[in-house]
XYZ file of C-alpha atoms in Angstrom:
565
model
C -41.274 28.885 -164.332
C -38.410 28.284 -166.668
C -36.353 30.606 -168.854
C -38.161 29.110 -171.789
C -41.450 30.040 -170.462
C -40.468 33.531 -169.960
C -39.042 34.178 -173.477
C -36.379 36.749 -174.595
C -37.961 39.726 -172.711
C -35.954 42.380 -170.855
C -36.982 45.014 -168.310
C -35.496 48.516 -167.467
C -34.809 49.526 -163.755
C -34.153 53.140 -162.882
C -32.651 54.066 -159.593
C -32.956 57.818 -158.564
C -30.187 58.362 -156.018
C -29.163 61.553 -154.066
C -26.708 62.917 -156.674
C -27.725 60.938 -159.908
C -29.964 58.557 -161.484
C -29.006 55.249 -163.159
C -30.711 52.954 -165.545
C -29.991 49.273 -166.134
C -31.323 47.026 -168.837
C -31.914 43.499 -167.377
C -32.735 40.037 -168.858
C -35.852 38.661 -167.321
C -34.741 35.071 -167.469
C -31.806 35.363 -165.205
C -31.277 38.929 -163.985
C -28.177 39.509 -166.202
C -27.374 43.234 -166.568
C -27.125 43.935 -170.365
C -26.399 47.627 -170.318
C -26.444 50.552 -167.868
C -26.019 54.414 -167.902
C -25.776 57.080 -165.087
C -26.787 60.673 -165.463
C -25.754 63.316 -162.832
C -28.427 65.630 -161.714
C -27.652 69.117 -163.069
C -28.691 70.868 -159.844
C -27.387 68.026 -157.420
C -28.250 68.640 -153.867
C -29.578 72.223 -153.256
C -28.342 72.905 -149.739
C -26.496 76.259 -150.113
C -28.399 78.613 -152.386
C -31.669 78.581 -154.437
C -30.778 78.290 -158.113
C -33.339 80.783 -159.239
C -32.194 83.646 -156.891
C -28.988 82.845 -155.222
C -30.792 83.066 -151.975
C -28.993 81.458 -149.181
C -30.771 78.562 -147.670
C -31.011 78.074 -143.826
C -29.032 75.384 -142.080
C -30.069 71.774 -142.550
C -32.144 72.463 -145.727
C -31.725 70.015 -148.680
C -33.699 70.528 -151.916
C -33.777 69.200 -155.347
C -35.052 70.269 -158.783
C -37.697 67.865 -160.298
C -36.715 68.535 -163.893
C -33.489 66.745 -162.992
C -35.450 63.575 -162.486
C -37.047 63.826 -165.979
C -33.478 64.363 -167.463
C -32.641 60.901 -166.155
C -35.544 59.412 -168.034
C -34.470 61.317 -171.082
C -30.746 60.545 -170.969
C -29.809 57.384 -168.846
C -32.623 55.214 -170.143
C -31.769 55.636 -173.851
C -28.080 55.401 -173.290
C -28.544 52.186 -171.217
C -30.811 50.627 -173.948
C -28.091 51.622 -176.626
C -25.414 50.124 -174.444
C -27.291 46.901 -174.035
C -27.865 46.396 -177.808
C -31.432 45.427 -177.068
C -34.360 46.514 -179.218
C -37.131 48.492 -177.654
C -39.406 45.879 -178.838
C -38.012 43.326 -176.433
C -38.670 45.616 -173.281
C -41.706 44.497 -171.475
C -41.633 46.739 -168.428
C -40.008 49.579 -166.570
C -39.489 49.978 -162.682
C -38.223 52.840 -160.621
C -37.048 53.509 -157.123
C -36.231 56.671 -155.271
C -34.634 58.097 -151.988
C -37.216 58.693 -149.257
C -38.763 60.668 -147.746
C -38.034 62.845 -150.855
C -41.221 64.835 -151.461
C -42.640 67.613 -153.305
C -45.788 69.874 -153.527
C -47.720 69.452 -156.865
C -50.890 70.625 -158.411
C -53.696 68.097 -159.336
C -52.036 67.280 -162.691
C -48.650 66.598 -160.995
C -46.938 69.840 -161.923
C -44.303 70.773 -159.197
C -44.977 74.221 -157.655
C -41.452 75.086 -158.131
C -42.107 75.120 -161.900
C -44.790 77.759 -161.700
C -43.282 81.162 -162.513
C -44.869 82.882 -159.295
C -43.236 80.179 -156.968
C -39.715 79.671 -158.619
C -38.184 81.894 -155.859
C -39.883 80.107 -152.994
C -37.685 77.374 -151.320
C -40.815 75.528 -149.967
C -42.046 75.067 -153.596
C -39.103 72.650 -154.344
C -38.511 69.004 -153.625
C -37.489 68.301 -150.003
C -34.739 65.579 -150.247
C -34.489 62.886 -147.771
C -31.649 64.637 -145.799
C -33.716 67.843 -145.422
C -33.430 68.012 -141.548
C -34.864 71.472 -140.987
C -38.047 70.107 -139.648
C -36.650 68.750 -136.482
C -38.471 71.200 -134.211
C -41.794 70.103 -135.928
C -40.840 66.405 -135.404
C -40.187 67.131 -131.777
C -43.655 68.544 -131.468
C -45.222 65.516 -133.287
C -43.460 63.184 -131.103
C -44.260 64.955 -127.785
C -47.945 65.175 -128.734
C -48.048 61.580 -129.954
C -46.453 60.462 -126.719
C -48.820 62.407 -124.453
C -51.880 61.148 -126.427
C -50.685 57.517 -126.357
C -51.003 57.293 -130.153
C -50.957 53.514 -130.973
C -48.908 53.850 -134.161
C -45.939 55.458 -132.430
C -44.453 52.224 -131.182
C -44.218 50.985 -134.725
C -41.750 53.728 -135.317
C -39.542 52.882 -132.495
C -41.269 55.647 -130.401
C -40.196 58.624 -132.474
C -41.106 59.932 -136.057
C -38.188 61.516 -137.911
C -37.853 64.940 -139.238
C -37.107 63.371 -142.570
C -40.711 62.110 -143.069
C -43.841 63.337 -144.403
C -45.676 64.619 -141.434
C -42.726 66.840 -140.003
C -41.912 68.100 -143.473
C -45.594 68.929 -144.237
C -45.980 70.772 -140.913
C -43.022 72.763 -141.581
C -44.501 73.769 -145.056
C -47.614 74.793 -143.574
C -46.265 76.882 -140.817
C -43.363 78.534 -142.765
C -45.169 79.053 -146.190
C -48.966 78.672 -145.752
C -49.509 80.082 -149.310
C -47.628 77.138 -150.791
C -49.299 74.696 -148.549
C -52.736 76.007 -149.604
C -51.925 76.046 -153.403
C -50.551 72.450 -153.537
C -53.180 69.654 -154.253
C -50.818 66.766 -153.463
C -47.913 66.128 -151.200
C -46.175 63.654 -153.346
C -43.407 61.311 -152.729
C -41.011 61.550 -155.618
C -41.243 57.675 -155.864
C -44.855 58.016 -156.772
C -44.404 61.275 -158.731
C -41.978 59.725 -161.138
C -44.325 56.754 -161.666
C -47.122 59.276 -162.410
C -45.014 60.751 -165.058
C -44.419 57.448 -166.622
C -47.805 56.031 -166.553
C -50.213 59.026 -166.265
C -51.628 57.396 -163.000
C -50.993 58.634 -159.455
C -51.145 55.881 -156.883
C -49.280 55.677 -153.608
C -46.851 52.804 -152.988
C -47.424 50.880 -149.733
C -43.813 51.271 -148.874
C -43.522 55.011 -148.489
C -47.185 55.313 -147.346
C -46.142 53.003 -144.479
C -42.623 54.056 -143.559
C -42.863 57.767 -144.252
C -46.514 58.699 -143.873
C -47.494 56.605 -140.791
C -50.128 54.461 -142.675
C -50.892 51.560 -140.299
C -53.644 49.136 -140.072
C -55.545 50.852 -142.904
C -55.358 54.366 -141.732
C -53.283 57.497 -141.293
C -53.041 59.457 -137.972
C -56.401 61.031 -137.050
C -57.729 64.458 -137.875
C -57.809 65.160 -133.948
C -54.177 64.433 -133.596
C -53.132 66.653 -136.609
C -55.473 69.413 -135.558
C -53.911 69.510 -132.043
C -50.585 70.414 -133.691
C -52.099 73.071 -135.797
C -55.846 73.561 -136.520
C -55.076 74.206 -140.148
C -53.311 70.750 -140.333
C -56.337 68.634 -139.488
C -57.173 67.727 -143.109
C -53.454 67.076 -144.100
C -53.933 63.490 -144.923
C -57.435 63.759 -146.398
C -56.653 66.616 -148.588
C -53.005 66.472 -149.377
C -51.769 62.995 -149.034
C -54.523 60.373 -149.342
C -54.509 58.392 -152.746
C -55.226 54.795 -153.735
C -52.519 52.505 -152.429
C -50.758 49.960 -154.635
C -48.797 46.887 -153.596
C -44.959 46.472 -154.438
C -44.520 44.685 -157.673
C -48.046 45.774 -158.836
C -48.821 47.088 -162.268
C -49.765 50.874 -162.356
C -50.482 51.164 -166.001
C -48.935 51.464 -169.411
C -45.956 53.620 -170.391
C -47.476 57.064 -171.848
C -46.629 58.436 -175.279
C -44.800 61.323 -173.654
C -42.785 58.945 -171.350
C -42.078 56.642 -174.351
C -40.611 59.603 -176.326
C -38.336 60.434 -173.252
C -36.989 57.039 -172.777
C -37.049 55.491 -176.279
C -39.227 52.776 -175.058
C -42.445 51.503 -176.496
C -45.723 53.051 -175.283
C -47.953 50.732 -173.174
C -45.325 48.567 -171.639
C -45.869 47.861 -167.867
C -44.976 50.473 -165.366
C -44.376 49.211 -161.958
C -45.340 50.550 -158.584
C -42.735 52.821 -157.112
C -40.445 51.863 -154.297
C -37.648 52.966 -151.957
C -34.026 52.503 -153.158
C -33.065 50.543 -150.069
C -36.098 48.290 -149.789
C -36.075 47.472 -153.545
C -32.585 46.193 -153.191
C -33.770 43.360 -151.072
C -34.890 41.086 -153.898
C -31.863 41.936 -155.976
C -29.653 40.735 -153.152
C -31.745 37.798 -152.292
C -32.370 38.945 -148.820
C -36.076 38.529 -148.389
C -36.121 35.732 -145.889
C -36.583 36.430 -141.967
C -33.297 36.592 -140.232
C -31.592 38.377 -143.245
C -30.790 42.019 -142.670
C -29.833 43.950 -145.757
C -27.523 46.988 -145.305
C -27.509 49.345 -148.238
C -24.341 51.120 -147.623
C -23.388 54.347 -149.374
C -23.716 58.108 -148.143
C -25.881 56.819 -145.394
C -26.841 53.193 -144.508
C -30.349 51.800 -144.535
C -31.049 48.511 -142.670
C -34.091 46.637 -143.955
C -35.465 43.046 -143.217
C -38.513 40.801 -143.376
C -40.040 38.913 -140.631
C -43.133 36.817 -140.182
C -43.757 38.474 -136.831
C -44.578 41.954 -135.495
C -42.094 43.388 -133.114
C -41.799 46.836 -131.660
C -38.048 47.807 -131.889
C -37.150 51.031 -130.011
C -35.628 53.443 -132.394
C -36.478 51.601 -135.606
C -37.579 53.678 -138.656
C -40.682 51.582 -138.772
C -42.335 48.333 -139.373
C -44.962 48.018 -142.069
C -46.986 45.097 -143.268
C -46.089 44.333 -146.855
C -43.485 47.150 -146.695
C -40.700 45.276 -148.406
C -42.253 42.119 -149.757
C -46.077 41.225 -149.767
C -47.046 38.822 -147.068
C -44.271 39.833 -144.496
C -43.641 42.523 -141.900
C -40.820 44.752 -143.283
C -38.559 46.584 -140.774
C -36.380 49.502 -141.410
C -33.525 51.250 -139.430
C -30.638 53.222 -140.622
C -27.673 55.612 -140.125
C -27.854 59.074 -141.423
C -24.197 59.398 -142.301
C -21.772 56.663 -143.111
C -20.042 57.267 -146.447
C -20.771 61.094 -145.984
C -18.645 60.893 -142.809
C -15.657 59.277 -144.580
C -15.905 61.792 -147.380
C -16.141 64.714 -145.030
C -12.936 63.698 -143.388
C -11.025 63.126 -146.658
C -12.171 66.426 -147.999
C -11.420 68.649 -144.986
C -9.032 66.911 -142.632
C -6.210 65.275 -144.463
C -2.827 67.130 -144.788
C -1.130 67.859 -148.135
C 1.526 65.281 -147.709
C -0.940 62.570 -147.555
C -2.699 63.960 -150.686
C 0.646 64.019 -152.561
C 1.646 60.517 -151.423
C -1.715 59.122 -152.547
C -1.305 60.842 -155.905
C 2.315 59.257 -156.331
C 0.829 55.877 -155.676
C -1.797 56.475 -158.174
C -4.780 55.666 -155.469
C -7.399 57.938 -154.045
C -7.232 59.144 -150.530
C -9.814 56.629 -149.255
C -7.695 53.751 -150.636
C -4.528 55.293 -149.188
C -5.897 55.890 -145.653
C -7.541 52.546 -145.626
C -4.170 50.875 -146.399
C -2.551 52.739 -143.555
C -5.399 51.973 -141.221
C -5.474 48.204 -142.061
C -1.887 47.839 -140.811
C -2.859 48.550 -137.302
C -3.944 46.189 -134.643
C -7.458 46.692 -133.194
C -7.378 49.487 -130.598
C -3.939 50.958 -131.462
C -5.046 54.360 -132.418
C -6.616 54.743 -128.895
C -9.908 56.300 -130.130
C -13.520 55.927 -130.198
C -15.958 57.967 -132.206
C -19.680 58.604 -132.465
C -21.047 58.154 -135.939
C -23.595 61.271 -135.596
C -22.218 63.719 -138.160
C -25.478 63.672 -139.936
C -27.408 63.137 -136.608
C -28.760 59.775 -135.361
C -31.585 58.044 -137.355
C -31.550 54.696 -135.385
C -31.733 54.034 -132.412
C -32.006 57.462 -131.188
C -33.912 59.164 -133.844
C -32.463 62.566 -133.088
C -30.932 64.701 -135.900
C -29.719 67.314 -133.614
C -26.997 64.996 -132.301
C -23.447 65.458 -133.758
C -20.208 63.610 -134.289
C -17.528 62.995 -131.643
C -14.084 61.729 -131.332
C -12.523 60.773 -127.934
C -8.842 59.960 -127.326
C -7.185 62.519 -129.584
C -3.459 63.296 -128.731
C -0.627 65.144 -130.355
C 0.556 61.834 -131.686
C -2.829 60.961 -133.464
C -2.406 60.693 -137.234
C -4.998 60.906 -140.053
C -5.135 57.239 -140.556
C -6.069 56.667 -136.807
C -9.046 59.015 -137.126
C -10.126 57.444 -140.378
C -10.205 54.044 -138.836
C -11.943 55.169 -135.762
C -14.665 56.750 -138.051
C -14.942 53.424 -140.069
C -15.260 51.612 -136.894
C -17.875 54.061 -135.503
C -20.261 53.312 -138.339
C -19.877 49.663 -137.599
C -20.621 50.013 -133.937
C -23.716 51.959 -134.934
C -24.816 48.996 -136.962
C -24.212 46.570 -134.220
C -26.320 48.826 -131.850
C -29.147 48.642 -134.399
C -28.760 44.757 -134.494
C -28.870 44.438 -130.822
C -32.051 46.606 -130.545
C -33.733 44.212 -133.086
C -32.582 41.115 -131.237
C -33.596 42.541 -127.813
C -37.054 43.049 -129.169
C -37.407 39.496 -130.409
C -36.458 40.099 -134.208
C -33.340 37.877 -134.761
C -30.647 38.969 -137.169
C -28.687 36.012 -138.350
C -27.034 37.115 -141.700
C -25.985 40.488 -143.001
C -26.132 41.083 -146.666
C -24.403 44.173 -148.023
C -25.073 46.297 -151.008
C -24.055 49.718 -152.062
C -20.919 51.814 -152.962
C -19.002 50.978 -149.908
C -18.637 47.199 -150.682
C -15.576 48.135 -152.728
C -13.565 48.617 -149.443
C -12.747 45.038 -148.393
C -11.109 46.201 -145.058
C -14.295 47.972 -144.131
C -16.446 45.002 -144.875
C -14.227 42.649 -142.756
C -14.314 45.287 -140.005
C -18.177 45.023 -140.057
C -18.170 41.303 -139.892
C -15.673 41.402 -136.935
C -17.595 44.212 -135.051
C -21.083 42.580 -135.519
C -19.910 39.020 -135.226
C -22.034 38.042 -138.199
C -21.150 36.670 -141.682
C -21.614 39.199 -144.439
C -22.886 38.275 -147.911
C -22.575 40.661 -150.837
C -24.988 41.826 -153.555
C -23.414 40.488 -156.701
C -24.542 43.351 -159.073
C -23.133 46.629 -159.809
C -26.568 48.593 -159.579
C -28.497 46.981 -156.776
C -31.418 49.256 -156.435
C -31.811 49.409 -160.296
C -31.788 45.601 -160.512
C -34.352 45.489 -157.757
C -36.541 47.837 -159.662
C -36.094 45.681 -162.836
C -37.234 42.701 -160.710
C -40.371 44.587 -159.723
C -41.002 45.489 -163.299
C -40.835 41.812 -164.296
C -43.423 41.005 -161.739
C -45.611 43.951 -162.909
C -45.339 42.867 -166.534
C -46.489 39.277 -165.646
C -43.284 37.389 -166.257
C -43.224 36.116 -162.525
C -46.106 35.565 -160.233
C -44.628 37.444 -157.349
C -41.397 39.119 -156.023
C -40.167 36.094 -154.184
C -40.043 34.011 -157.466
C -38.620 36.800 -159.338
C -35.775 37.343 -156.890
C -34.921 33.650 -156.794
C -34.271 33.898 -160.720
C -33.029 37.328 -161.259
C -31.410 38.265 -157.762
C -27.632 37.923 -157.339
C -25.728 37.178 -154.178
C -22.342 35.872 -153.021
C -22.845 34.136 -149.741
C -20.617 34.679 -146.636
C -17.829 36.450 -148.262
C -16.665 37.931 -144.945
C -16.859 35.901 -141.777
C -15.899 37.279 -138.211
C -12.352 36.673 -136.933
C -12.730 35.747 -133.278
C -9.564 37.423 -132.014
C -10.430 40.789 -133.655
C -14.078 40.433 -132.579
C -12.998 40.193 -128.961
C -10.746 43.050 -129.158
C -13.619 45.188 -130.727
C -15.941 44.176 -127.908
C -13.803 46.302 -125.561
C -13.966 49.362 -127.889
C -17.765 48.804 -128.461
C -18.319 49.002 -124.597
C -16.754 52.518 -124.665
C -18.891 53.363 -127.743
C -22.072 52.404 -125.718
C -20.986 54.565 -122.900
C -20.495 57.668 -125.169
C -23.768 56.678 -127.102
C -25.926 56.734 -123.836
C -24.208 59.728 -122.228
C -24.699 62.030 -125.113
C -27.662 60.473 -126.779
C -29.890 59.316 -123.856
C -28.938 61.158 -120.598
C -30.401 64.448 -121.438
C -27.099 66.372 -120.760
C -28.124 68.287 -123.928
C -24.549 69.475 -124.876
C -24.880 68.700 -128.597
C -28.307 70.376 -128.851
C -26.947 73.476 -127.079
C -24.037 73.618 -129.376
C -26.584 73.400 -132.480
C -28.430 76.230 -130.878
C -25.359 78.475 -130.373
C -24.399 77.695 -134.111
C -27.775 78.650 -135.397
C -27.729 81.943 -133.387
C -24.292 82.840 -134.635
C -25.344 82.052 -138.214
C -28.417 83.941 -137.904
C -26.391 87.074 -136.463
C -23.975 86.884 -139.212
C -26.674 86.910 -141.870
C -28.434 89.743 -140.141
C -25.174 91.843 -140.046
C -24.565 91.031 -143.777
C -28.085 92.270 -144.771
C -27.546 95.469 -142.605
C -24.339 96.208 -144.248
């Protein structure tokens, strides 16, 4: 299909991230980004107090307010369209992606329960963001029971379901606020909810259904399994989750009149099936072929790749048929904290003289610390760290684990620790890669996308530590571009996602290649990382879990004393 065949059409992609939503207007013929805009969520991540009441939220909670998502449609889409200079008449479709599992309880008509006056003060009525980890105890019960019963789907999730996913969060909702659970008609992924608002039609995308709701081989986990967790939970999938499934790149319906007024687009244009931010980036980065692992690197990192073979990788987040691209098995793994770890260190651990020197040089602290860290040979800092500040998503699937730095002395400087933290995240990625390859799923090329690409030292460090070339997504807004590619397919401009990605995707191949000398030096540090990884993550010494429990008891005691006073 040639550009002449496609004509002058454009599509809109909207990426709903953790803190903001971004819209991009894209030319269908070649994927050129013609205009973009970003809108910050007014409420951001609600992890301290509930906006309506000021009620302090428990530890590990992370909520969002769904009206913030509608504001992205009202603001970012019209601004991107204006920036592009494109007429709404030329727009033929819109596609969206979301973080996942980001999920909300809703009525039959899609109204979020937190928008009902009687439930605005109830935390469980709000959106639970992907990094809501307060359902870990429920996830532990799910995993123990699934293992005891020999549930066949468990191996396709690396042997453990995450506290971030639909089942654990749903069980937490039932047991902690059964009134909200009873009132909700739908337990809706935000990725599907926003498409529902755009098109007026509620379908479930096969991606989140597979990765986050344990949909395998045409069915969800059984009533018997769910009822063994809690008898009230037996009909969870039948009553709260099940909905028609739609393939990625599929057409859901035409843009409603209301959504057209929000966005400034024409009613009736194609609305594409929803998708997950990491997975939808694969076509944008032209990383759809077996052997290519895409790393979407931001606050966290998601690792996704296709294969024509089914393998069972310990600790992976999941393998789903058609989960990334129709016709292939899609694999997902990830790290809960990456950019978040670097941001934590810069915010809380850097002394004033470093802050002042960075300001004098006119650079931010990340750039200044990177410059200092880059001057060191491998291993000079004498440190090794574990990248578990946000828990471990892969390959241990344990959000009760925590960060660790070994080797600190009175001579340790901030840039030493910063570099060790950078390295720890690359070691975590290498561990994921090795787990895939040991399970018969080869990883030959890494393709990177996301906000961390701007740190060239970090990217070279990843190439050295993983011993693999790293290609880069050549687009500013990768997920939004990927959503635009899906919109083009839904609108009929291309026959499938592979063809659309070849025309519209953008990649710079092998920008970073491993340096053998540094790679050899990093092998020694990685061996120490593995010792710590297995000691604290696998050998059941329980130290990190006990520290979490001590913290929870202390926080609970402090809150009780405050109330008593």
